[in-house]
């Protein structure tokens, strides 16, 4: 398959190609921007709708368990039955809130690791609650020494494990949020970098094509203007060297053909008029095919002129022949007339001689022979 050079593409097609590259470049930049922006939005959405709520819930769990621990400690310390009852009611409310927080956290679990960490923290909390129930039973009996041993020993260890579990969940979600934020930053930098690269590449291609089109149009047009100016001034020694199948190339080729035809016609006219000057009226044109279109009347006029001149020459030659014949006839008539005059002159001379002879002879009478004479 033969690939057409961009030089031979029509100017309209070149401009359409320029427009297409510009549009495709803008579409590419726009598409890349939309895709990257959607990823940035997705990262920010994950941060705002998953990581941040999970962090808040995990910190609330850690805070509420601490509140529960404080009330549990107060339950051991106080000896008032009313206070113990009130504290147990408040502790039960906190347990309910913590259970609801566990349920809400399920909606924001990011991945399996997050699920495992929260499950471990929940198990630790449930172990702590089992210990807390035993502690509360001892505390209700006002067995302060045993209660203090439990709260400062096993209960404290289980609480620390549960609290550390919640802190691990908070830390994991905070790191996930930071990672999502960093990913968003990377996506933004990627978007900015891709925009710069895309704009640079598209701008370079467009600039290159624009410069090429300007050069492809400007120089040939200047050559055409200069060439036609020289032709208008009578200089036919012009040849335009631009070669292309676009509009300017076709126009250049047409101008070269026109100049070539004008050269042939002018040379032919010089030849014809030279022959006419030498009274050779039967010559033929050496390039009749060049006289096409509006040039045809020129050859027709020259041919008609040669025909009229040839006819005039023939008439002139005929008149000269007739004039020569007339002069010869006049000379013949003159000669005959002179001969007649000479005869008459001789007759008169003879008669005068006879008269003189008669007078000399004394008037003798003429005889019959004289009368006859």
mmCIF file of C-alpha atoms in Angstrom:
data_model
loop_
_atom_site.group_PDB
_atom_site.id
_atom_site.type_symbol
_atom_site.label_atom_id
_atom_site.label_comp_id
_atom_site.label_asym_id
_atom_site.label_seq_id
_atom_site.Cartn_x
_atom_site.Cartn_y
_atom_site.Cartn_z
ATOM 1 C CA UNK A 1 0.000 0.000 0.000
ATOM 2 C CA UNK A 2 1.445 3.327 -1.058
ATOM 3 C CA UNK A 3 1.533 5.901 1.710
ATOM 4 C CA UNK A 4 0.729 9.429 0.568
ATOM 5 C CA UNK A 5 3.271 12.013 1.670
ATOM 6 C CA UNK A 6 1.901 14.830 3.793
ATOM 7 C CA UNK A 7 3.290 17.186 1.111
ATOM 8 C CA UNK A 8 0.788 15.779 -1.385
ATOM 9 C CA UNK A 9 -2.223 16.075 0.923
ATOM 10 C CA UNK A 10 -4.733 18.770 0.029
ATOM 11 C CA UNK A 11 -4.557 21.979 2.036
ATOM 12 C CA UNK A 12 -8.086 21.421 3.285
ATOM 13 C CA UNK A 13 -7.098 17.960 4.503
ATOM 14 C CA UNK A 14 -4.002 19.372 6.197
ATOM 15 C CA UNK A 15 -6.127 21.909 8.062
ATOM 16 C CA UNK A 16 -8.630 19.188 8.983
ATOM 17 C CA UNK A 17 -5.721 17.069 10.218
ATOM 18 C CA UNK A 18 -4.522 19.977 12.332
ATOM 19 C CA UNK A 19 -8.000 20.383 13.794
ATOM 20 C CA UNK A 20 -8.310 16.640 14.408
ATOM 21 C CA UNK A 21 -4.981 16.504 16.261
ATOM 22 C CA UNK A 22 -6.044 19.479 18.372
ATOM 23 C CA UNK A 23 -9.402 17.907 19.207
ATOM 24 C CA UNK A 24 -7.871 14.492 19.941
ATOM 25 C CA UNK A 25 -5.260 16.139 22.133
ATOM 26 C CA UNK A 26 -7.925 18.007 24.070
ATOM 27 C CA UNK A 27 -10.000 14.827 24.374
ATOM 28 C CA UNK A 28 -6.984 12.904 25.653
ATOM 29 C CA UNK A 29 -6.144 15.588 28.187
ATOM 30 C CA UNK A 30 -9.778 15.834 29.252
ATOM 31 C CA UNK A 31 -10.202 12.059 29.532
ATOM 32 C CA UNK A 32 -6.992 11.664 31.516
ATOM 33 C CA UNK A 33 -8.046 14.523 33.770
ATOM 34 C CA UNK A 34 -11.484 13.009 34.370
ATOM 35 C CA UNK A 35 -10.055 9.545 35.100
ATOM 36 C CA UNK A 36 -7.401 10.886 37.464
ATOM 37 C CA UNK A 37 -9.859 13.257 39.120
ATOM 38 C CA UNK A 38 -12.277 10.370 39.658
ATOM 39 C CA UNK A 39 -9.484 8.381 41.321
ATOM 40 C CA UNK A 40 -8.625 11.366 43.514
ATOM 41 C CA UNK A 41 -12.299 11.692 44.382
ATOM 42 C CA UNK A 42 -12.441 7.980 45.133
ATOM 43 C CA UNK A 43 -9.448 8.266 47.448
ATOM 44 C CA UNK A 44 -10.950 11.261 49.228
ATOM 45 C CA UNK A 45 -14.273 9.430 49.454
ATOM 46 C CA UNK A 46 -12.575 6.430 51.047
ATOM 47 C CA UNK A 47 -10.884 8.765 53.513
ATOM 48 C CA UNK A 48 -14.027 10.680 54.392
ATOM 49 C CA UNK A 49 -16.515 7.805 54.320
ATOM 50 C CA UNK A 50 -14.454 4.867 55.520
ATOM 51 C CA UNK A 51 -11.168 5.583 57.234
ATOM 52 C CA UNK A 52 -12.186 8.693 59.165
ATOM 53 C CA UNK A 53 -15.494 7.245 60.511
ATOM 54 C CA UNK A 54 -13.668 4.052 61.466
ATOM 55 C CA UNK A 55 -11.059 6.086 63.360
ATOM 56 C CA UNK A 56 -13.785 8.036 65.140
ATOM 57 C CA UNK A 57 -15.675 4.874 66.138
ATOM 58 C CA UNK A 58 -12.500 3.136 67.310
ATOM 59 C CA UNK A 59 -11.507 6.140 69.415
ATOM 60 C CA UNK A 60 -15.044 6.314 70.830
ATOM 61 C CA UNK A 61 -14.779 2.634 71.786
ATOM 62 C CA UNK A 62 -11.494 3.293 73.542
ATOM 63 C CA UNK A 63 -12.996 6.304 75.334
ATOM 64 C CA UNK A 64 -16.204 4.538 76.362
ATOM 65 C CA UNK A 65 -14.330 1.504 77.644
ATOM 66 C CA UNK A 66 -12.215 3.883 79.737
ATOM 67 C CA UNK A 67 -15.437 5.444 81.078
ATOM 68 C CA UNK A 68 -16.686 1.962 81.883
ATOM 69 C CA UNK A 69 -13.417 1.181 83.697
ATOM 70 C CA UNK A 70 -13.730 4.347 85.800
ATOM 71 C CA UNK A 71 -17.283 3.539 86.810
ATOM 72 C CA UNK A 72 -16.245 0.000 87.575
ATOM 73 C CA UNK A 73 -13.503 1.307 89.860
ATOM 74 C CA UNK A 74 -16.017 3.612 91.592
ATOM 75 C CA UNK A 75 -18.310 0.629 92.060
ATOM 76 C CA UNK A 76 -15.548 -1.151 93.974
ATOM 77 C CA UNK A 77 -14.690 1.893 96.029
ATOM 78 C CA UNK A 78 -18.208 2.931 97.073
ATOM 79 C CA UNK A 79 -20.080 1.147 99.807
ATOM 80 C CA UNK A 80 -23.481 2.723 99.100
ATOM 81 C CA UNK A 81 -25.972 0.347 97.618
ATOM 82 C CA UNK A 82 -27.728 3.197 95.815
ATOM 83 C CA UNK A 83 -24.493 4.338 94.256
ATOM 84 C CA UNK A 84 -23.638 0.812 93.238
ATOM 85 C CA UNK A 85 -27.051 0.435 91.601
ATOM 86 C CA UNK A 86 -26.716 3.763 89.794
ATOM 87 C CA UNK A 87 -23.224 2.889 88.623
ATOM 88 C CA UNK A 88 -24.351 -0.499 87.343
ATOM 89 C CA UNK A 89 -27.125 1.189 85.360
ATOM 90 C CA UNK A 90 -24.643 3.629 83.839
ATOM 91 C CA UNK A 91 -22.227 0.802 83.110
ATOM 92 C CA UNK A 92 -25.001 -1.141 81.383
ATOM 93 C CA UNK A 93 -25.788 1.909 79.239
ATOM 94 C CA UNK A 94 -22.105 2.144 78.297
ATOM 95 C CA UNK A 95 -22.090 -1.553 77.389
ATOM 96 C CA UNK A 96 -25.083 -0.946 75.133
ATOM 97 C CA UNK A 97 -23.353 2.018 73.438
ATOM 98 C CA UNK A 98 -20.179 -0.035 72.963
ATOM 99 C CA UNK A 99 -22.202 -2.853 71.395
ATOM 100 C CA UNK A 100 -23.843 -0.356 69.019
ATOM 101 C CA UNK A 101 -20.405 1.047 68.147
ATOM 102 C CA UNK A 102 -19.199 -2.446 67.265
ATOM 103 C CA UNK A 103 -22.194 -2.816 64.944
ATOM 104 C CA UNK A 104 -21.602 0.569 63.332
ATOM 105 C CA UNK A 105 -17.938 -0.220 62.798
ATOM 106 C CA UNK A 106 -18.895 -3.203 60.648
ATOM 107 C CA UNK A 107 -20.113 -0.708 58.013
ATOM 108 C CA UNK A 108 -16.693 0.915 57.687
ATOM 109 C CA UNK A 109 -14.349 -2.065 57.713
ATOM 110 C CA UNK A 110 -11.762 -1.354 54.976
ATOM 111 C CA UNK A 111 -10.245 -4.796 54.507
ATOM 112 C CA UNK A 112 -9.698 -8.186 56.085
ATOM 113 C CA UNK A 113 -6.843 -6.983 58.283
ATOM 114 C CA UNK A 114 -9.066 -4.290 59.702
ATOM 115 C CA UNK A 115 -11.771 -6.892 60.360
ATOM 116 C CA UNK A 116 -9.328 -9.180 62.160
ATOM 117 C CA UNK A 117 -8.003 -6.368 64.351
ATOM 118 C CA UNK A 118 -11.492 -5.308 65.388
ATOM 119 C CA UNK A 119 -12.519 -8.917 66.008
ATOM 120 C CA UNK A 120 -9.486 -9.380 68.287
ATOM 121 C CA UNK A 121 -10.278 -6.166 70.155
ATOM 122 C CA UNK A 122 -13.916 -7.275 70.547
ATOM 123 C CA UNK A 123 -12.855 -10.649 71.919
ATOM 124 C CA UNK A 124 -10.559 -8.921 74.408
ATOM 125 C CA UNK A 125 -13.422 -6.658 75.455
ATOM 126 C CA UNK A 126 -15.768 -9.589 75.934
ATOM 127 C CA UNK A 127 -13.128 -11.349 78.072
ATOM 128 C CA UNK A 128 -12.844 -8.182 80.080
ATOM 129 C CA UNK A 129 -16.614 -8.033 80.536
ATOM 130 C CA UNK A 130 -16.662 -11.587 81.883
ATOM 131 C CA UNK A 131 -14.089 -10.570 84.438
ATOM 132 C CA UNK A 132 -16.074 -7.387 85.120
ATOM 133 C CA UNK A 133 -19.199 -9.408 85.907
ATOM 134 C CA UNK A 134 -17.281 -11.415 88.534
ATOM 135 C CA UNK A 135 -15.807 -8.201 89.865
ATOM 136 C CA UNK A 136 -19.240 -6.600 90.234
ATOM 137 C CA UNK A 137 -20.580 -9.638 92.061
ATOM 138 C CA UNK A 138 -17.755 -9.413 94.583
ATOM 139 C CA UNK A 139 -18.186 -5.645 94.832
ATOM 140 C CA UNK A 140 -21.900 -5.933 95.591
ATOM 141 C CA UNK A 141 -21.011 -8.006 98.669
ATOM 142 C CA UNK A 142 -18.673 -5.182 99.729
ATOM 143 C CA UNK A 143 -15.740 -7.568 99.675
ATOM 144 C CA UNK A 144 -13.366 -4.738 98.991
ATOM 145 C CA UNK A 145 -10.098 -6.632 99.363
ATOM 146 C CA UNK A 146 -10.971 -9.342 96.835
ATOM 147 C CA UNK A 147 -12.524 -6.769 94.522
ATOM 148 C CA UNK A 148 -9.336 -4.694 94.613
ATOM 149 C CA UNK A 149 -7.265 -7.762 93.877
ATOM 150 C CA UNK A 150 -9.400 -8.501 90.829
ATOM 151 C CA UNK A 151 -9.536 -4.931 89.529
ATOM 152 C CA UNK A 152 -5.824 -4.392 89.945
ATOM 153 C CA UNK A 153 -4.844 -7.820 88.653
ATOM 154 C CA UNK A 154 -6.796 -9.845 86.097
ATOM 155 C CA UNK A 155 -9.277 -7.075 85.232
ATOM 156 C CA UNK A 156 -6.514 -4.580 84.673
ATOM 157 C CA UNK A 157 -4.641 -6.953 82.380
ATOM 158 C CA UNK A 158 -7.746 -7.733 80.317
ATOM 159 C CA UNK A 159 -8.667 -4.051 80.104
ATOM 160 C CA UNK A 160 -5.202 -3.151 78.909
ATOM 161 C CA UNK A 161 -5.441 -5.850 76.219
ATOM 162 C CA UNK A 162 -8.842 -4.561 75.085
ATOM 163 C CA UNK A 163 -7.664 -0.934 75.132
ATOM 164 C CA UNK A 164 -4.535 -1.813 73.170
ATOM 165 C CA UNK A 165 -6.729 -3.639 70.654
ATOM 166 C CA UNK A 166 -8.824 -0.522 70.127
ATOM 167 C CA UNK A 167 -5.681 1.604 69.805
ATOM 168 C CA UNK A 168 -4.354 -0.822 67.163
ATOM 169 C CA UNK A 169 -7.596 -0.415 65.234
ATOM 170 C CA UNK A 170 -7.302 3.377 65.498
ATOM 171 C CA UNK A 171 -3.688 3.268 64.383
ATOM 172 C CA UNK A 172 -4.490 0.952 61.469
ATOM 173 C CA UNK A 173 -7.278 3.215 60.237
ATOM 174 C CA UNK A 174 -5.130 6.309 60.690
ATOM 175 C CA UNK A 175 -2.385 4.730 58.605
ATOM 176 C CA UNK A 176 -4.955 3.717 56.001
ATOM 177 C CA UNK A 177 -6.256 7.282 55.898
ATOM 178 C CA UNK A 178 -2.739 8.630 55.519
ATOM 179 C CA UNK A 179 -2.024 6.110 52.750
ATOM 180 C CA UNK A 180 -5.214 7.126 50.961
ATOM 181 C CA UNK A 181 -4.218 10.769 51.342
ATOM 182 C CA UNK A 182 -0.755 10.029 49.959
ATOM 183 C CA UNK A 183 -2.359 8.117 47.085
ATOM 184 C CA UNK A 184 -4.533 11.132 46.393
ATOM 185 C CA UNK A 185 -1.432 13.316 46.365
ATOM 186 C CA UNK A 186 0.263 10.908 43.976
ATOM 187 C CA UNK A 187 -2.789 10.932 41.737
ATOM 188 C CA UNK A 188 -2.824 14.716 41.772
ATOM 189 C CA UNK A 189 0.864 14.835 40.879
ATOM 190 C CA UNK A 190 0.227 12.294 38.156
ATOM 191 C CA UNK A 191 -2.613 14.403 36.819
ATOM 192 C CA UNK A 192 -0.448 17.517 36.832
ATOM 193 C CA UNK A 193 2.446 15.643 35.204
ATOM 194 C CA UNK A 194 0.203 14.069 32.563
ATOM 195 C CA UNK A 195 -1.343 17.439 31.828
ATOM 196 C CA UNK A 196 2.066 19.024 31.369
ATOM 197 C CA UNK A 197 3.268 16.155 29.176
ATOM 198 C CA UNK A 198 0.023 15.988 27.181
ATOM 199 C CA UNK A 199 -0.126 19.730 26.643
ATOM 200 C CA UNK A 200 3.545 19.726 25.685
ATOM 201 C CA UNK A 201 3.209 16.842 23.206
ATOM 202 C CA UNK A 202 -0.048 18.092 21.689
ATOM 203 C CA UNK A 203 1.284 21.642 21.569
ATOM 204 C CA UNK A 204 4.490 20.435 19.923
ATOM 205 C CA UNK A 205 2.594 18.419 17.295
ATOM 206 C CA UNK A 206 0.208 21.273 16.594
ATOM 207 C CA UNK A 207 3.057 23.797 16.399
ATOM 208 C CA UNK A 208 5.039 21.489 14.123
ATOM 209 C CA UNK A 209 2.061 20.987 11.814
ATOM 210 C CA UNK A 210 1.222 24.705 11.821
ATOM 211 C CA UNK A 211 4.822 25.634 10.967
ATOM 212 C CA UNK A 212 4.879 22.998 8.219
ATOM 213 C CA UNK A 213 1.587 24.213 6.726
ATOM 214 C CA UNK A 214 2.771 27.831 6.838
ATOM 215 C CA UNK A 215 6.058 26.912 5.155
ATOM 216 C CA UNK A 216 4.288 24.643 2.670
ATOM 217 C CA UNK A 217 1.969 27.494 1.678
ATOM 218 C CA UNK A 218 4.129 30.602 2.126
ATOM 219 C CA UNK A 219 7.163 29.735 -0.034
ATOM 220 C CA UNK A 220 5.263 28.295 -3.039
ATOM 221 C CA UNK A 221 2.844 31.231 -2.974
ATOM 222 C CA UNK A 222 5.742 33.701 -2.924
ATOM 223 C CA UNK A 223 7.345 31.826 -5.835
ATOM 224 C CA UNK A 224 4.035 31.952 -7.705
ATOM 225 C CA UNK A 225 3.694 35.701 -7.103
ATOM 226 C CA UNK A 226 7.258 36.355 -8.242
ATOM 227 C CA UNK A 227 6.922 34.040 -11.255
ATOM 228 C CA UNK A 228 3.641 35.563 -12.452
ATOM 229 C CA UNK A 229 5.094 39.057 -11.964
ATOM 230 C CA UNK A 230 8.039 38.181 -14.213
ATOM 231 C CA UNK A 231 5.690 36.683 -16.795
ATOM 232 C CA UNK A 232 3.586 39.851 -16.673
ATOM 233 C CA UNK A 233 6.779 41.832 -17.357
ATOM 234 C CA UNK A 234 7.448 39.719 -20.441
ATOM 235 C CA UNK A 235 10.022 37.335 -18.982
ATOM 236 C CA UNK A 236 9.057 33.801 -19.970
ATOM 237 C CA UNK A 237 12.285 32.261 -18.738
ATOM 238 C CA UNK A 238 10.463 31.182 -15.580
ATOM 239 C CA UNK A 239 10.103 27.702 -14.123
ATOM 240 C CA UNK A 240 8.410 27.001 -10.785
ATOM 241 C CA UNK A 241 10.015 23.971 -9.132
ATOM 242 C CA UNK A 242 7.388 23.227 -6.435
ATOM 243 C CA UNK A 243 6.110 19.673 -6.807
ATOM 244 C CA UNK A 244 3.043 18.470 -4.939
ATOM 245 C CA UNK A 245 -0.428 17.127 -5.552
ATOM 246 C CA UNK A 246 -2.099 19.698 -3.336
ATOM 247 C CA UNK A 247 -3.858 22.801 -4.625
ATOM 248 C CA UNK A 248 -0.672 24.877 -4.771
ATOM 249 C CA UNK A 249 1.150 22.083 -6.608
ATOM 250 C CA UNK A 250 -1.679 21.846 -9.151
ATOM 251 C CA UNK A 251 -1.672 25.642 -9.563
ATOM 252 C CA UNK A 252 2.133 25.665 -9.968
ATOM 253 C CA UNK A 253 1.960 22.945 -12.607
ATOM 254 C CA UNK A 254 -0.763 24.873 -14.458
ATOM 255 C CA UNK A 255 1.344 28.061 -14.424
ATOM 256 C CA UNK A 256 4.349 26.112 -15.777
ATOM 257 C CA UNK A 257 2.171 24.669 -18.547
ATOM 258 C CA UNK A 258 0.832 28.140 -19.361
ATOM 259 C CA UNK A 259 4.358 29.581 -19.545
ATOM 260 C CA UNK A 260 5.453 26.675 -21.741
ATOM 261 C CA UNK A 261 2.484 27.207 -24.079
ATOM 262 C CA UNK A 262 3.215 30.926 -24.261
ATOM 263 C CA UNK A 263 6.832 30.170 -25.174
ATOM 264 C CA UNK A 264 5.780 27.796 -27.952
ATOM 265 C CA UNK A 265 3.152 30.213 -29.244
ATOM 266 C CA UNK A 266 5.534 33.194 -29.242
ATOM 267 C CA UNK A 267 8.319 31.181 -30.925
ATOM 268 C CA UNK A 268 5.826 29.907 -33.457
ATOM 269 C CA UNK A 269 4.541 33.421 -34.147
ATOM 270 C CA UNK A 270 8.119 34.647 -34.655
ATOM 271 C CA UNK A 271 8.674 31.851 -37.137
ATOM 272 C CA UNK A 272 5.378 32.507 -38.973
ATOM 273 C CA UNK A 273 5.892 36.280 -39.213
ATOM 274 C CA UNK A 274 9.458 35.754 -40.381
ATOM 275 C CA UNK A 275 8.220 33.516 -43.181
ATOM 276 C CA UNK A 276 5.477 36.024 -43.963
ATOM 277 C CA UNK A 277 8.160 38.711 -44.210
ATOM 278 C CA UNK A 278 9.985 36.480 -46.704
ATOM 279 C CA UNK A 279 6.691 36.092 -48.660
ATOM 280 C CA UNK A 280 6.451 32.381 -47.805
ATOM 281 C CA UNK A 281 2.754 32.218 -47.286
ATOM 282 C CA UNK A 282 2.372 28.457 -47.482
ATOM 283 C CA UNK A 283 4.176 27.614 -44.194
ATOM 284 C CA UNK A 284 2.411 25.771 -41.364
ATOM 285 C CA UNK A 285 2.450 26.281 -37.610
ATOM 286 C CA UNK A 286 4.965 24.122 -35.723
ATOM 287 C CA UNK A 287 2.731 23.764 -32.635
ATOM 288 C CA UNK A 288 -0.906 23.880 -33.630
ATOM 289 C CA UNK A 289 -1.884 21.971 -30.435
ATOM 290 C CA UNK A 290 -0.658 24.898 -28.326
ATOM 291 C CA UNK A 291 -3.380 27.097 -29.827
ATOM 292 C CA UNK A 292 -6.196 25.724 -27.671
ATOM 293 C CA UNK A 293 -9.115 27.568 -26.204
ATOM 294 C CA UNK A 294 -8.838 31.342 -26.437
ATOM 295 C CA UNK A 295 -5.457 30.999 -28.211
ATOM 296 C CA UNK A 296 -7.096 29.376 -31.253
ATOM 297 C CA UNK A 297 -8.231 32.727 -32.802
ATOM 298 C CA UNK A 298 -4.589 33.869 -32.865
ATOM 299 C CA UNK A 299 -3.554 31.041 -35.180
ATOM 300 C CA UNK A 300 -6.754 31.506 -37.176
ATOM 301 C CA UNK A 301 -5.983 35.217 -37.653
ATOM 302 C CA UNK A 302 -2.382 34.520 -38.718
ATOM 303 C CA UNK A 303 -3.559 31.813 -41.130
ATOM 304 C CA UNK A 304 -6.193 34.163 -42.533
ATOM 305 C CA UNK A 305 -3.574 36.903 -42.926
ATOM 306 C CA UNK A 306 -1.278 34.505 -44.773
ATOM 307 C CA UNK A 307 -4.160 33.446 -47.049
ATOM 308 C CA UNK A 308 -5.041 37.068 -47.855
ATOM 309 C CA UNK A 309 -1.405 37.994 -48.464
ATOM 310 C CA UNK A 310 -0.967 34.952 -50.703
ATOM 311 C CA UNK A 311 -4.072 35.897 -52.722
ATOM 312 C CA UNK A 312 -2.878 39.511 -52.955
ATOM 313 C CA UNK A 313 0.497 38.329 -54.217
ATOM 314 C CA UNK A 314 -1.149 36.221 -56.889
ATOM 315 C CA UNK A 315 -3.339 39.122 -58.020
ATOM 316 C CA UNK A 316 -0.303 41.378 -58.224
ATOM 317 C CA UNK A 317 1.569 38.850 -60.332
ATOM 318 C CA UNK A 318 -1.469 38.579 -62.686
ATOM 319 C CA UNK A 319 -1.641 42.338 -63.117
ATOM 320 C CA UNK A 320 2.038 42.480 -63.899
ATOM 321 C CA UNK A 321 1.596 39.841 -66.609
ATOM 322 C CA UNK A 322 -1.359 41.752 -68.080
ATOM 323 C CA UNK A 323 0.586 44.987 -68.012
ATOM 324 C CA UNK A 324 3.481 43.326 -69.898
ATOM 325 C CA UNK A 325 1.104 42.009 -72.568
ATOM 326 C CA UNK A 326 -0.478 45.467 -72.969
ATOM 327 C CA UNK A 327 2.869 47.158 -73.434
ATOM 328 C CA UNK A 328 3.834 44.633 -76.103
ATOM 329 C CA UNK A 329 0.577 45.284 -77.964
ATOM 330 C CA UNK A 330 1.122 49.018 -77.851
ATOM 331 C CA UNK A 331 4.608 48.597 -79.247
ATOM 332 C CA UNK A 332 3.233 46.424 -82.093
ATOM 333 C CA UNK A 333 0.545 48.974 -82.933
ATOM 334 C CA UNK A 334 3.094 51.749 -82.928
ATOM 335 C CA UNK A 335 5.364 49.760 -85.224
ATOM 336 C CA UNK A 336 2.509 49.087 -87.684
ATOM 337 C CA UNK A 337 1.548 52.727 -87.620
ATOM 338 C CA UNK A 338 5.085 53.769 -88.329
ATOM 339 C CA UNK A 339 5.260 51.327 -91.263
ATOM 340 C CA UNK A 340 2.067 52.804 -92.662
ATOM 341 C CA UNK A 341 3.404 56.312 -92.280
ATOM 342 C CA UNK A 342 6.586 55.276 -94.065
ATOM 343 C CA UNK A 343 4.551 53.838 -96.983
ATOM 344 C CA UNK A 344 2.515 56.990 -97.250
ATOM 345 C CA UNK A 345 5.664 59.048 -97.159
ATOM 346 C CA UNK A 346 7.234 56.965 -99.919
ATOM 347 C CA UNK A 347 4.082 57.316 -102.083
ATOM 348 C CA UNK A 348 4.156 61.059 -101.827
ATOM 349 C CA UNK A 349 7.808 61.160 -102.803
ATOM 350 C CA UNK A 350 7.176 59.084 -105.975
ATOM 351 C CA UNK A 351 4.335 61.327 -107.023
ATOM 352 C CA UNK A 352 6.435 64.434 -106.642
ATOM 353 C CA UNK A 353 9.128 62.856 -108.787
ATOM 354 C CA UNK A 354 6.616 62.174 -111.612
ATOM 355 C CA UNK A 355 5.352 65.750 -111.510
ATOM 356 C CA UNK A 356 8.849 67.041 -111.795
ATOM 357 C CA UNK A 357 9.564 64.734 -114.722
ATOM 358 C CA UNK A 358 6.481 65.956 -116.564
ATOM 359 C CA UNK A 359 7.416 69.504 -116.048
ATOM 360 C CA UNK A 360 10.838 68.719 -117.324
ATOM 361 C CA UNK A 361 9.641 67.067 -120.510
ATOM 362 C CA UNK A 362 7.685 70.100 -121.496
ATOM 363 C CA UNK A 363 4.323 69.062 -120.574
ATOM 364 C CA UNK A 364 4.034 65.882 -122.646
ATOM 365 C CA UNK A 365 0.896 64.170 -122.367
ATOM 366 C CA UNK A 366 0.521 61.216 -120.277
ATOM 367 C CA UNK A 367 0.086 57.953 -122.127
ATOM 368 C CA UNK A 368 -2.096 55.161 -121.122
ATOM 369 C CA UNK A 369 0.687 53.620 -119.054
ATOM 370 C CA UNK A 370 1.085 56.826 -117.038
ATOM 371 C CA UNK A 371 -2.609 57.014 -116.405
ATOM 372 C CA UNK A 372 -2.585 53.438 -115.338
ATOM 373 C CA UNK A 373 0.257 54.197 -113.053
#
